[in-house]
Each structure stands twice: as C-alpha cells, then as structure tokens.
CSV table of C-alpha atoms and ligand atoms in Angstrom, one decimal:
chain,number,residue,atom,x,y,z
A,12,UNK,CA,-37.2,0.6,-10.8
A,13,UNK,CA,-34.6,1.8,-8.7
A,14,UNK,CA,-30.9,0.0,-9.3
A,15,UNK,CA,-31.4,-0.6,-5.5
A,16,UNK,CA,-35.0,-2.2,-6.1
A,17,UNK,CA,-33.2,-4.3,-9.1
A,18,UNK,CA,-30.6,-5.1,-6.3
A,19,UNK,CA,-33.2,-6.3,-3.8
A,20,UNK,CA,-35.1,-8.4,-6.1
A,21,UNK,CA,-31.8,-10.0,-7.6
A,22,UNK,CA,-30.5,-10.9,-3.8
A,23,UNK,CA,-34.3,-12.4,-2.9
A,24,UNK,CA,-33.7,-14.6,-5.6
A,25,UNK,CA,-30.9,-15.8,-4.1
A,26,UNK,CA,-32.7,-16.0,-0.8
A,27,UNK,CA,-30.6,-12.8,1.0
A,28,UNK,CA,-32.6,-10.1,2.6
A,29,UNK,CA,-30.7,-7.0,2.0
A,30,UNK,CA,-32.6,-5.3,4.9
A,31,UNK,CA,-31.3,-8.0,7.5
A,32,UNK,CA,-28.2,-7.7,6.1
A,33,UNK,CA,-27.9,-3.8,6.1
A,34,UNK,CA,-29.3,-4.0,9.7
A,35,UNK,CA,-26.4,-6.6,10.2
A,36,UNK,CA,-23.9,-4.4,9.6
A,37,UNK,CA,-25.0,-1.1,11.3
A,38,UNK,CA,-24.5,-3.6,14.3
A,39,UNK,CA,-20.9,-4.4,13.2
A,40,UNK,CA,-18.0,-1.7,15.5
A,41,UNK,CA,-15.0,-1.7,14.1
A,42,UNK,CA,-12.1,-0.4,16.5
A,43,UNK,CA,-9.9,2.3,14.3
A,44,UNK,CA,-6.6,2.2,15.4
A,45,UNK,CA,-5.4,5.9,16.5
A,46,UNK,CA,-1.5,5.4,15.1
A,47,UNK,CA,-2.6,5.4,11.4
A,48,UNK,CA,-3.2,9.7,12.2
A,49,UNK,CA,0.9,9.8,13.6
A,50,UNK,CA,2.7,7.5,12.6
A,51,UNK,CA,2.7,5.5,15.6
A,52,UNK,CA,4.6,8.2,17.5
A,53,UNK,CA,2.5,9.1,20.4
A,54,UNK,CA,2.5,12.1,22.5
A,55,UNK,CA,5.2,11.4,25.3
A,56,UNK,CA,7.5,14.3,26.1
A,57,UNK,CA,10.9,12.0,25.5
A,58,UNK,CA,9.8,10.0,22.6
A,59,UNK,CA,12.1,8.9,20.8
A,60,UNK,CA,12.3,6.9,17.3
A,61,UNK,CA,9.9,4.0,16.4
A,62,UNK,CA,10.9,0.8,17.7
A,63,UNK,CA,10.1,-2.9,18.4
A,64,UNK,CA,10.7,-3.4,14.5
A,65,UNK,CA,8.0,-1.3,12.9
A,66,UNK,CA,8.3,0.7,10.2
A,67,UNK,CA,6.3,3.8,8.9
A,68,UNK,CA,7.6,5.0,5.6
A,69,UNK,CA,6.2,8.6,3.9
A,70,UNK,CA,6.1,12.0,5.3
A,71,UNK,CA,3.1,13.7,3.6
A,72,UNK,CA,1.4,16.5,5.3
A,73,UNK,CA,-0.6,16.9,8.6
A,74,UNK,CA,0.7,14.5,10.7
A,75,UNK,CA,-1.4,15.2,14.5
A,76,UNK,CA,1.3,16.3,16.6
A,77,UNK,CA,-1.1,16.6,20.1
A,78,UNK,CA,-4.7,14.8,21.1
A,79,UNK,CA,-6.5,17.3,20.2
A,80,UNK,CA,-5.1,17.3,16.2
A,81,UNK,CA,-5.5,13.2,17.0
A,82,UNK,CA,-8.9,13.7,17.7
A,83,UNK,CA,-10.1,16.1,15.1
A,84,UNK,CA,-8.8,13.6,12.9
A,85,UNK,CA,-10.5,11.1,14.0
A,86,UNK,CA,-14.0,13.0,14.1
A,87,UNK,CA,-13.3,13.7,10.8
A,88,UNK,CA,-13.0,9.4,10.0
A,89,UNK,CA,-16.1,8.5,11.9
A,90,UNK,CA,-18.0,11.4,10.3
A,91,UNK,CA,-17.9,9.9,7.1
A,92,UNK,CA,-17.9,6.1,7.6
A,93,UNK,CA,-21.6,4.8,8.5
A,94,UNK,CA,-22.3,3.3,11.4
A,95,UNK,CA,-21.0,3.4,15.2
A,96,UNK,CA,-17.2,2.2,15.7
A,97,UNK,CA,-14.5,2.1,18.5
A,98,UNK,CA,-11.3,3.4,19.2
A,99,UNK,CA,-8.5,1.6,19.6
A,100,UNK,CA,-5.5,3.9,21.7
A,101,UNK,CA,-2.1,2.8,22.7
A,102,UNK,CA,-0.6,3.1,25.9
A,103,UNK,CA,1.7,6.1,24.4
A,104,UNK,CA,-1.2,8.4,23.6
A,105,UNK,CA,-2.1,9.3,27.0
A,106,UNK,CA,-2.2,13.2,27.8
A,107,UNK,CA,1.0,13.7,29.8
A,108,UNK,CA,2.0,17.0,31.1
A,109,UNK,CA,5.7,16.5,31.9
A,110,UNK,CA,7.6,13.2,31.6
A,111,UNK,CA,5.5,10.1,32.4
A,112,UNK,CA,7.4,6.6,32.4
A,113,UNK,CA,5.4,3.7,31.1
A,114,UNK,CA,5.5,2.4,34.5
A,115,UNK,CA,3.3,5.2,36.1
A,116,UNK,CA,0.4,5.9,33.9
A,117,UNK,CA,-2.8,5.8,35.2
A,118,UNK,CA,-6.6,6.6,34.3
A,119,UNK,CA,-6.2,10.4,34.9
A,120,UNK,CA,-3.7,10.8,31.7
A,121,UNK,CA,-7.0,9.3,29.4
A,122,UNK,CA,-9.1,11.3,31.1
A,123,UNK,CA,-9.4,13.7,27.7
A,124,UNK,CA,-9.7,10.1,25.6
A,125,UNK,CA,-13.0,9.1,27.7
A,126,UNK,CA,-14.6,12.2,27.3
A,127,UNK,CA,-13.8,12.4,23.7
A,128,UNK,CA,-15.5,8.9,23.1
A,129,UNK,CA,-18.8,9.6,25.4
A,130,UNK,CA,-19.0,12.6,23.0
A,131,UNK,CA,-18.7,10.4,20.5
A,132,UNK,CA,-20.3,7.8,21.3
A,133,UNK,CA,-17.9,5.0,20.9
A,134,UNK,CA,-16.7,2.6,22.9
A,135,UNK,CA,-12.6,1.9,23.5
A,136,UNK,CA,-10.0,-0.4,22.8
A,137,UNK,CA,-6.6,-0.3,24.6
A,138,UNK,CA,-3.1,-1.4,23.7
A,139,UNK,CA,0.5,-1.5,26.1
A,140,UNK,CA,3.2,0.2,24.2
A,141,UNK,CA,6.4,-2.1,24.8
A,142,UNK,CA,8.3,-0.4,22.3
A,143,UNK,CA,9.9,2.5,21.3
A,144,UNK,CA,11.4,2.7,24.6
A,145,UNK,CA,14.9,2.8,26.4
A,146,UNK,CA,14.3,-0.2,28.2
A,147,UNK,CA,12.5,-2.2,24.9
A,148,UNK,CA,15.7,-1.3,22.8
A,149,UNK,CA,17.6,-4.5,22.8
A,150,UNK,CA,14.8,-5.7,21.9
A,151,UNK,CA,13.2,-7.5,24.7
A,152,UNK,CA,10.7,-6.8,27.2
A,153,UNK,CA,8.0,-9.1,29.4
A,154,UNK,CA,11.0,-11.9,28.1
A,155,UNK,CA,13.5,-10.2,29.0
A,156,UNK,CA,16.4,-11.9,30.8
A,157,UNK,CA,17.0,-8.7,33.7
A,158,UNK,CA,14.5,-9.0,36.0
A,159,UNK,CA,14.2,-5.5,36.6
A,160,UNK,CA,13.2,-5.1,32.6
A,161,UNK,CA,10.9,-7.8,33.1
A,162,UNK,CA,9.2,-5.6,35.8
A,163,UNK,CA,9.0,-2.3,34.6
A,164,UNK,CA,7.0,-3.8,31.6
A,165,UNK,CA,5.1,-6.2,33.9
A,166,UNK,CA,4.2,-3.2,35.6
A,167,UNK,CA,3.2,-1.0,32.5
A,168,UNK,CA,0.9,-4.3,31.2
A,169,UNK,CA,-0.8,-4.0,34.4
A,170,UNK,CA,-1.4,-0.2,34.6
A,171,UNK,CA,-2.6,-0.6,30.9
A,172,UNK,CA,-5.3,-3.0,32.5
A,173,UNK,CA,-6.3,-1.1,35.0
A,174,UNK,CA,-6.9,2.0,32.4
A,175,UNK,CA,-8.7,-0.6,30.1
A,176,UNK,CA,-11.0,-1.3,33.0
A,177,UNK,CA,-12.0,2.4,33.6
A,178,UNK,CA,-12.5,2.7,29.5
A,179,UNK,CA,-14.8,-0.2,29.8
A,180,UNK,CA,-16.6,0.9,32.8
A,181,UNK,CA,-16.8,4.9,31.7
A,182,UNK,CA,-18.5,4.3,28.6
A,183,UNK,CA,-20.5,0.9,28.8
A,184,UNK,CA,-18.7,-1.3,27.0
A,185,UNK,CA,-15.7,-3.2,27.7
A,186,UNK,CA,-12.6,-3.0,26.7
A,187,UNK,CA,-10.2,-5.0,24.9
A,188,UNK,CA,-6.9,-4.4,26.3
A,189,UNK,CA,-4.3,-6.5,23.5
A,190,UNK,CA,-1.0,-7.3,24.6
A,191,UNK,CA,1.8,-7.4,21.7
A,192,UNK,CA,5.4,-7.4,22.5
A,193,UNK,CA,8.8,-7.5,20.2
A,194,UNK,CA,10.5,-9.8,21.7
A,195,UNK,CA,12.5,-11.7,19.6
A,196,UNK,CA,16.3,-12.4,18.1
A,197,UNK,CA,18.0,-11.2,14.6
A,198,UNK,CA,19.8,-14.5,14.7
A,199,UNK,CA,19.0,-18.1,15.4
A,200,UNK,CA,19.2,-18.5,19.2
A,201,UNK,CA,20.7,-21.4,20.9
A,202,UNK,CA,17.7,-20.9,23.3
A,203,UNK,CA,14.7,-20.6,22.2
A,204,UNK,CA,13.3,-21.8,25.3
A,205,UNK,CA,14.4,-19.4,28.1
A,206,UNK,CA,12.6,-16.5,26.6
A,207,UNK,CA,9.2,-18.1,26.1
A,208,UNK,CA,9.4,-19.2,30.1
A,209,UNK,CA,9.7,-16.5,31.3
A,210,UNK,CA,7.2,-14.5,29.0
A,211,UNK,CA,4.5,-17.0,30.3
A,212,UNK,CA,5.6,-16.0,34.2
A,213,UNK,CA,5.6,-12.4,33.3
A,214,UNK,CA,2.1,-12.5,31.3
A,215,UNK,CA,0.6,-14.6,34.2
A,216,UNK,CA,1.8,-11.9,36.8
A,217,UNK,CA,0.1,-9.1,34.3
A,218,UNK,CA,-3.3,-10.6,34.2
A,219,UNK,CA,-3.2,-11.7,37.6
A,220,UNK,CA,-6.0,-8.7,39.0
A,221,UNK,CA,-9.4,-9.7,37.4
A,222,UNK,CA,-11.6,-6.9,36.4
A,223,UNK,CA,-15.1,-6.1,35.3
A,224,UNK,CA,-14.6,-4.5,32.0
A,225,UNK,CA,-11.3,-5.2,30.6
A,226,UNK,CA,-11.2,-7.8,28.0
A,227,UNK,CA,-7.0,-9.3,27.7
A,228,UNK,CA,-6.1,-10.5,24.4
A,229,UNK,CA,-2.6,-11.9,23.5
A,230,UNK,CA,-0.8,-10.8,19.8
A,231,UNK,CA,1.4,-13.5,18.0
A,232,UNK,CA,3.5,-12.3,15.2
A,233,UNK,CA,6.0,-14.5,12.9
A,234,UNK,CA,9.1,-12.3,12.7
A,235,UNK,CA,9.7,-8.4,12.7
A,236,UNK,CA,13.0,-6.2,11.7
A,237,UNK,CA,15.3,-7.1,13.8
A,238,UNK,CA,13.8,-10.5,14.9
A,239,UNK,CA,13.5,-11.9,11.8
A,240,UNK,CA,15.2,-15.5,13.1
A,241,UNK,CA,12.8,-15.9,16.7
A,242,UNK,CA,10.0,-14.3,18.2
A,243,UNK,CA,9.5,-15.4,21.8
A,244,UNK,CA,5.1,-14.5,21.4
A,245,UNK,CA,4.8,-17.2,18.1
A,246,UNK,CA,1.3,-18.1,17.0
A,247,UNK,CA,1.5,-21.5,18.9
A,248,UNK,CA,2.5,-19.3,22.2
A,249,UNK,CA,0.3,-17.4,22.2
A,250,UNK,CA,-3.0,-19.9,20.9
A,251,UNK,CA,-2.1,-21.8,24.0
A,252,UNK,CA,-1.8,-19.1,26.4
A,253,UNK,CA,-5.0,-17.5,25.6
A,254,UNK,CA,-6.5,-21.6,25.5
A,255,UNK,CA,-5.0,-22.2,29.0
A,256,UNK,CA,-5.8,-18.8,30.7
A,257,UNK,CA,-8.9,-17.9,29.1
A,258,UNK,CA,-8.0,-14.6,27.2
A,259,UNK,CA,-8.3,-13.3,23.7
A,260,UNK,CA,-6.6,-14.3,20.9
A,261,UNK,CA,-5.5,-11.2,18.6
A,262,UNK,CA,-5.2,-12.5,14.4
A,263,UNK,CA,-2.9,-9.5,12.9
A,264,UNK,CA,-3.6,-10.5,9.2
A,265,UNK,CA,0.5,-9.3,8.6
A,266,UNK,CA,1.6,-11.7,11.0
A,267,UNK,CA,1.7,-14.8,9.6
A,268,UNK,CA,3.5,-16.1,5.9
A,269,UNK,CA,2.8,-14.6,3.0
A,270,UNK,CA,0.6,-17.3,1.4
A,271,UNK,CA,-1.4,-18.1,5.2
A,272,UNK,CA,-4.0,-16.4,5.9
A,273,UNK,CA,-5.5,-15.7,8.8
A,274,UNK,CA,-9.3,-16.5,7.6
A,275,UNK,CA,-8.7,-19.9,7.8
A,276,UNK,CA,-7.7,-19.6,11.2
A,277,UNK,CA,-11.2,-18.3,12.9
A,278,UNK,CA,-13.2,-21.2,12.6
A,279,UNK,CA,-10.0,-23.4,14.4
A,280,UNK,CA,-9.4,-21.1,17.0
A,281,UNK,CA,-12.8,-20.1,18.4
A,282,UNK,CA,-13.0,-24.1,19.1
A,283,UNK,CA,-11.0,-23.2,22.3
A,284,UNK,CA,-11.2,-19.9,22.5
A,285,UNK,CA,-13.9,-17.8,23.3
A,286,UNK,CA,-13.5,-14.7,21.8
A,287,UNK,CA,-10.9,-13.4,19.6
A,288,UNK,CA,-9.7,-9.8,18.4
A,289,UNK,CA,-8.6,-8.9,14.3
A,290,UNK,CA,-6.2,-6.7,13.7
A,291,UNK,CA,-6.7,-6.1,9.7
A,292,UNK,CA,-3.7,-4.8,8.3
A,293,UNK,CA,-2.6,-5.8,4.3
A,294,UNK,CA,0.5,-7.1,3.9
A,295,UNK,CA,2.9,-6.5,0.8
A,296,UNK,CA,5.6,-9.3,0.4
A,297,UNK,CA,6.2,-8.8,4.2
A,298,UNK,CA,4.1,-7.5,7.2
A,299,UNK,CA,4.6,-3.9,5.6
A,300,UNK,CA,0.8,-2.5,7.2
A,301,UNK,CA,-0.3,-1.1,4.0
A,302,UNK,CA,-3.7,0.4,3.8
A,303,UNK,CA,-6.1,-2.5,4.1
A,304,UNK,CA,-8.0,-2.7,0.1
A,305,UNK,CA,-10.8,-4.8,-1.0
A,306,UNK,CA,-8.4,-8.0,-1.5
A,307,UNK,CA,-9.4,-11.3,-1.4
A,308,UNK,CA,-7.7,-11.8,1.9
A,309,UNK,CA,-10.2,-9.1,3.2
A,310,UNK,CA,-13.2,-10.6,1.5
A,311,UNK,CA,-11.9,-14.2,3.0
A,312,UNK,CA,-11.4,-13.0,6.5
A,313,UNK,CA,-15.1,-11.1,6.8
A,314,UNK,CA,-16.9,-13.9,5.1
A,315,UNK,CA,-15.6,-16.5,7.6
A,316,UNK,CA,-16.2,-14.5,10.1
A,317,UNK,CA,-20.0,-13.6,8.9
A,318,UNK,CA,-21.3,-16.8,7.2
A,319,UNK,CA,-20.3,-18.9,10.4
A,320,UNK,CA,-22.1,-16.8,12.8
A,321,UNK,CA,-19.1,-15.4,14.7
A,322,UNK,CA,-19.6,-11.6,14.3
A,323,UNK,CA,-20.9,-12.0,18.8
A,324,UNK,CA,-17.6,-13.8,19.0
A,325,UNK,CA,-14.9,-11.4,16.8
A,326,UNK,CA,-14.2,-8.2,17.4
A,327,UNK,CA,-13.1,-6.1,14.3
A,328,UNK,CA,-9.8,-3.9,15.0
A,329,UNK,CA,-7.5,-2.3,12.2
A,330,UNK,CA,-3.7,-2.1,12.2
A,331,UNK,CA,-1.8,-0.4,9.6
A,332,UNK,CA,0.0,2.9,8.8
A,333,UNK,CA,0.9,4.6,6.0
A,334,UNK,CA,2.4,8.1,5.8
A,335,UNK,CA,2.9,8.6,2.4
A,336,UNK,CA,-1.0,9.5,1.8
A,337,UNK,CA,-3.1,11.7,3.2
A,338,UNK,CA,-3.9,10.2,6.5
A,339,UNK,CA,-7.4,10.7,7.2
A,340,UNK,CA,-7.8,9.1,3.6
A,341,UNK,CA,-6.0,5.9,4.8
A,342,UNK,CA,-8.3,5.3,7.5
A,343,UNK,CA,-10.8,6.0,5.6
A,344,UNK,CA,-10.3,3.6,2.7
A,345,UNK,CA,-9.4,1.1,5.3
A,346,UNK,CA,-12.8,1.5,7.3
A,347,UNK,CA,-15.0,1.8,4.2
A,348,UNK,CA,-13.5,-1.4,3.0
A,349,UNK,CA,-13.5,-3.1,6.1
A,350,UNK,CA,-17.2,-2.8,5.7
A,351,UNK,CA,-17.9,-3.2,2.0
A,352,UNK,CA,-16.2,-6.6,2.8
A,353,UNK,CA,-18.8,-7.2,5.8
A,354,UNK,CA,-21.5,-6.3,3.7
A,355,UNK,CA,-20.4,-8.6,0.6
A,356,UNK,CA,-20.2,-11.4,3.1
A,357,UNK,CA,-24.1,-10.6,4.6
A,358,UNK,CA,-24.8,-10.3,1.3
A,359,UNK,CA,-23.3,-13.6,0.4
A,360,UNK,CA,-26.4,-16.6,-0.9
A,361,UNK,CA,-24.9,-18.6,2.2
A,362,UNK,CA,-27.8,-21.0,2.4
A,363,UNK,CA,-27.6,-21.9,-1.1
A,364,UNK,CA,-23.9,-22.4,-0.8
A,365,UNK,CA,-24.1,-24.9,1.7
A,366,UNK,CA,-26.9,-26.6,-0.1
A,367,UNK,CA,-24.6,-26.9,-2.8
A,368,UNK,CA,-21.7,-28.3,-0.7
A,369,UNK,CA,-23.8,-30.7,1.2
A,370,UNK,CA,-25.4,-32.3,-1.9
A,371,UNK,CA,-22.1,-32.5,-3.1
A,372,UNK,CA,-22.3,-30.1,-6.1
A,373,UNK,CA,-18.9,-28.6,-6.4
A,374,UNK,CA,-19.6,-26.9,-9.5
A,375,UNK,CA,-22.6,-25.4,-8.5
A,376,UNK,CA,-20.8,-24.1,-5.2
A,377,UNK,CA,-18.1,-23.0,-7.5
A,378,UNK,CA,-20.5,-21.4,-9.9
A,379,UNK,CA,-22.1,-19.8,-7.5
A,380,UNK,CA,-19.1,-18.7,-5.6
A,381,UNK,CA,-17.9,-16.8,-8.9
A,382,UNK,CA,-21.2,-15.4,-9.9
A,383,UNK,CA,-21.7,-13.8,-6.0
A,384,UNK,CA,-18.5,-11.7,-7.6
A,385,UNK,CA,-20.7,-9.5,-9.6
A,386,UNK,CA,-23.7,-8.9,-7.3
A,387,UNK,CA,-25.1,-5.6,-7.1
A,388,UNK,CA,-23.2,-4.7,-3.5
A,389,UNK,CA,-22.5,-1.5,-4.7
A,390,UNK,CA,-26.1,-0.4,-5.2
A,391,UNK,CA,-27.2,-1.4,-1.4
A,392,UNK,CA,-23.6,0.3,-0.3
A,393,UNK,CA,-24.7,3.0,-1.8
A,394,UNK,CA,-28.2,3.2,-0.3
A,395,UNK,CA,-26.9,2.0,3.3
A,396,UNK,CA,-24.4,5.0,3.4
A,397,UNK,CA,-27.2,7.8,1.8
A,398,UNK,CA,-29.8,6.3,4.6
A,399,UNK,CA,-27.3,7.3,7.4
A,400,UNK,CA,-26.1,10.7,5.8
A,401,UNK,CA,-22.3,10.0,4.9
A,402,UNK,CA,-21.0,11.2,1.1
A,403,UNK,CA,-21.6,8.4,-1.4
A,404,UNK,CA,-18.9,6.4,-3.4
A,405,UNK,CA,-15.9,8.1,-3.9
A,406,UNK,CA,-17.2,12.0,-2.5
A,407,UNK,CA,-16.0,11.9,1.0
A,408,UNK,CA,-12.8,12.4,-0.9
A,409,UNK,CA,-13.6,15.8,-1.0
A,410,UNK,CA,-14.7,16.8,2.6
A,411,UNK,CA,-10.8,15.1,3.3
A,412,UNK,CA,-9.0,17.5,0.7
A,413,UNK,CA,-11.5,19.8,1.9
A,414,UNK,CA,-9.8,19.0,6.0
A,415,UNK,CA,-6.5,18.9,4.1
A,416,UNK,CA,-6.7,22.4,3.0
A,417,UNK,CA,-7.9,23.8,6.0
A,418,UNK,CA,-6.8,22.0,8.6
A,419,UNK,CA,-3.9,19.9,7.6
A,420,UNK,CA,-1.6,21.6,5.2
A,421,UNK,CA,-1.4,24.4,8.6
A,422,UNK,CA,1.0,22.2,10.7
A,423,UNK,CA,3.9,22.0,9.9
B,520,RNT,C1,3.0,-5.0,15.5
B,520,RNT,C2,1.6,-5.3,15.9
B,520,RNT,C3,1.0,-4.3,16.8
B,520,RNT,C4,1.3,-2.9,16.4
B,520,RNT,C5,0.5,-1.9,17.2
B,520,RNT,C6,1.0,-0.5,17.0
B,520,RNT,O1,3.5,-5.8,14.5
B,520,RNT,O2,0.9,-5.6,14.8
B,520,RNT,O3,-0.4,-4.6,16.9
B,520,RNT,O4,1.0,-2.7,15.0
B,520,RNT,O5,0.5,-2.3,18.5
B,521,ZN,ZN1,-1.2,-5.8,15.1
C-alpha cells in the first residue's frame, strides 16, 4: 500500500475524507501580495523612501525593478504553488509613463495588470497606497488636520475604487479594494479624538459611489514606527466602521499584541460582519512581516476559519516582506504554507472533536487535539501537489535557484 493509501485509511478512521478535503482546498484563492517581489517600492517615477512606518530590511539579489520583472516573478510563484490564486496590487504599481500623482490614476495605468491576470487566470485584489508619499510624510492622511491633505487622499481612495471595480468587472470576480492608512502619533496625544472624526467623514466620502464589483475592506493596526503611542484606524475603529457601513473587515495577523491573535477573532467578528479579508503576515516580537511559517498561529488562524465553515465568508490575503532571501522563495514558503495550514485544518477529525467537547470529554478533545499533530498530511500534500503537476516537497527550490541564476542574479 501506497503511504497515501495508509494515509487515506488512517483519516477514514477518523471520519475525514481526504478527497473532499483535497477538493476543498483546490477551491481555496489565496491573494499574493505583489510587494514581497520589491520591497514595497512600486514603480512611480518620483518614488521616494518607504514610508507610513514600514520597514523592509535585506538587500539580496533580483529585486523587480519594472512590471514586467514584477510579473515574471510572480508567474514563476503561481507556477509552482497548486491551485488557482489572486493577486493582490497596490495603488503604487500602476504602469505610469511620466509622473502620475496618487490623485489621478485611473483604470488605463492597470491596463497591463488585467491582461496579465486573464492570462493568468486569476482574479485581483487592490490596495490605496497612502504612504511613502510627500503629502503622507508627517504622518497623516484621510485624518489629517489640512483639509486639502484630507482631499487629495480622499480622492486617491476613491480612484483606487473605481480601478477595483474595473479589476472585478474585467476578470469576473470582484475585487477587494482594502483601505490601510498610517495615521497615527509617536507621542501620547492630548487628542485622540479629533483624528478618528474626521477619518470616519473622510472614509464615508471615499465609499460614498456604490459599485458592482469592488468589495471595500477597512485595515486596523495597533501601533507602527513612528506611531507607536496612537493610531487613529485602532481595531475598535475600524470593527465598527465596517459593522455600521457594511464593509470588510481586514485581520493583519501583525497587527495586534504579541500574545493576541487574530484566530480568535473570526468567529466574533463575522457575527456583524459579513465578510472579512486576512492579511497573514508572522510577526517577530513586533509586527516585523516576516515570512509567514507553519506556526501555530498559522495553523490556529486556518483551522478557525475551516472547521467553522467560513472559507465562503474569508478571503485569504498575504502581507509580509522580506528582502534578505531570495524573493520568489519567500512567497513561495509563504503560499505553500498558507495551504499546508488549510489542508491540516480540512484534514482536521472535526466531528469527532466536537463530539468530544459536547459530551464533555476534555481529555479526549485534548488527546485528540495532540495526536491530529502527527497525521500523515504530508503524504496527501504530497499527492495533491503531484496530481496538479507542481515539484514535490522541498524541489521547487531548485526551479527558484534555477530563476535565480538566470533571471535574477542579471539585474543589478
Ligand atoms: C501595514 C499594513 C498594510 C501594508 C500593505 C503594504 O502595516 O499591513 O497592509 O503592509 O498595504
Ligand atoms: Zn496588512
């Protein structure tokens, strides 16, 4: 027998279909986040230095300098990740020829992006970039006290809607279009009240225009460098923004403390909200967006999101960047286990769990718990990426070193 056969027939014991679970995750996009391949840089012809109190730390080799680089990247990830994903682009990325501002792009500067994807076959995810900008440098921006401020950025939100409405419409499936904003103080403010009013005006006026296939989410954070004592967009902002006014909620896993974690949080907040977006990101002693590894906290968040029947109701998105490794590796470790986590969780004996909890066997839920840890996941991993043609294990490492060699290590 086949160590996937042995796999099958130790899962059936444990009433889990490994087909239905396989089929399960095929069905699962996950939207890869385009500023792991530069650094979160972008292709505008004045950009300037990262901003809004991110950091990218490492400069190894064959960072994409234009969309096209970006994008051969990226074919490279989704060739060797199973399954069918998304793309999740900032605002920054857009194909300018000449200076832009934020506050005129429109569809025609993705134009490139949405034939890219219908060649790919993925749908899109869309992001504002209200950072690493003149006008975002004291650190404010939809909250900012000037007016003026207020309105450029108001008036990049809503272009970014209006080009997340053509992604959804283009290719057939809509988009999310997830607002995150800096805002925030170094130091304890003697206001903390000011800021957060006039964030709510400024996010009502940007979702003002409904549309068809745009998708709004909202993006809390707890603190960033530089606004390590307030953030204007806190978790409790932005759960009852998105509540009252319908949107998304986005759960970055970095953006809460270090000991809370975001899993917990589903189940609470699709009581009042309808639909909510991940960013998965890892983490280390602060919201540092280290490559997301098969951690705990990753095998929390998928199984809360499998087990109670939310995968219609979550959508999947990745947020970290590392430049010290190869970056086509990072996304790929970071999709891979994205998706070993999925499949752990579909793999998980769910129904005998909760007959344990409801009978009120703890140490049979516990026993169980711990000896789901050793299940033979890696066998039907294994199978599920052979069956839809992608290098098993650990060899997709070598069509990357492979890309390295040719492709990478020649810009410089
Ligand atoms: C920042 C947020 C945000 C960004 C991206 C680049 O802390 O997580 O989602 O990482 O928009
Ligand atoms: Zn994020």
């Amino acid at each position: 027998m086949s160590v996937f056969e042995t796999a099958v027939e130790r899962y059936g014991e444990l009433e889990v279909d490994v087909d239905a679970a396989l089929s399960a995750l095929l069905d699962i996009p996950i939207s890869v986040h385009c500023w792991q391949g530069d650094d979160v840089g972008g292709f505008e012809v004045d950009s300037g230095a990262l901003g809004g109190g991110l950091a990218v730390t490492g400069n190894y080799l064959g960072k994409a300098r234009t969309p096209s680089e970006l994008r051969s990247d990226l074919s490279m990830v989704f060739s060797l990740i199973p399954g069918s994903h998304r793309l999740n682009l900032h605002a920054m990325y857009g194909e300018f020829s000449g200076r832009v501002d934020r506050d005129e792009i429109e569809t025609s500067h993705f134009a490139g992006w949405v034939e890219w994807a219908r060649a790919e076959s993925i749908g899109m995810d869309f992001n504002p970039t209200c950072f690493s900008h003149p006008k975002a440098e004291d650190g404010f921006t939809l909250s900012h006290q000037d007016k003026g401020v207020r309105d450029f950025w108001v008036e990049h939100c809503q272009r970014c809607r209006v080009i997340g409405d053509y992604f959804g419409r283009e290719l057939g499936t809509k988009c999310v279009t997830n607002v995150w904003i800096p805002d925030g103080y170094k130091d304890t403010p003697a206001d903390r009240r000011s800021p957060r009013d006039r964030l709510q005006s400024s996010l009502d006026e940007v979702f003002a225009k409904k549309f068809d296939d745009n998708l709004d989410s909202v993006e809390s954070k707890l603190f960033g460098i530089g606004s390590e004592s307030y953030v204007v967009g806190s978790h409790e902002f932005y759960l009852g923004y998105a509540i009252k006014n319908g949107t998304l909620l986005t759960l970055d896993s970095g953006h809460y403390h270090p000991t809370e974690s975001i899993a917990d949080k589903i189940s609470s907040c699709l009581m009042f909200v309808d639909e909510m977006m991940l960013h998965v990101s890892r983490g280390v002693r602060w919201d540092s967006d280290h490559v997301v590894t098969l951690n705990d906290d990753l095998l929390m968040i998928a199984r809360e999101i499998v087990c109670n029947g939310y995968l219609d109701r979550v959508r999947i998105g990745l947020d970290y960047f590392d430049a010290s490794i190869n970056r086509v590796g990072a996304w790929v470790i970071g999709m891979r286990n994205m998706q070993k986590a999925l499949l752990i969780a579909l793999l998980e004996p769910t129904a005998l769990l909760k007959d344990a909890e409801r009978d009120g066997d703890f140490t049979k839920r516990l026993a169980l718990q711990e000896d789901a840890k050793s299940l033979p996941w890696g066998a039907v991993w294994d199978v599920h990426c052979d069956r839809l043609s992608v290098p098993l294990g650990g060899a997709w490492l070598n069509e990357v070193s492979d890309y390295e060699r040719k492709v990478l290590s020649k810009r410089c």
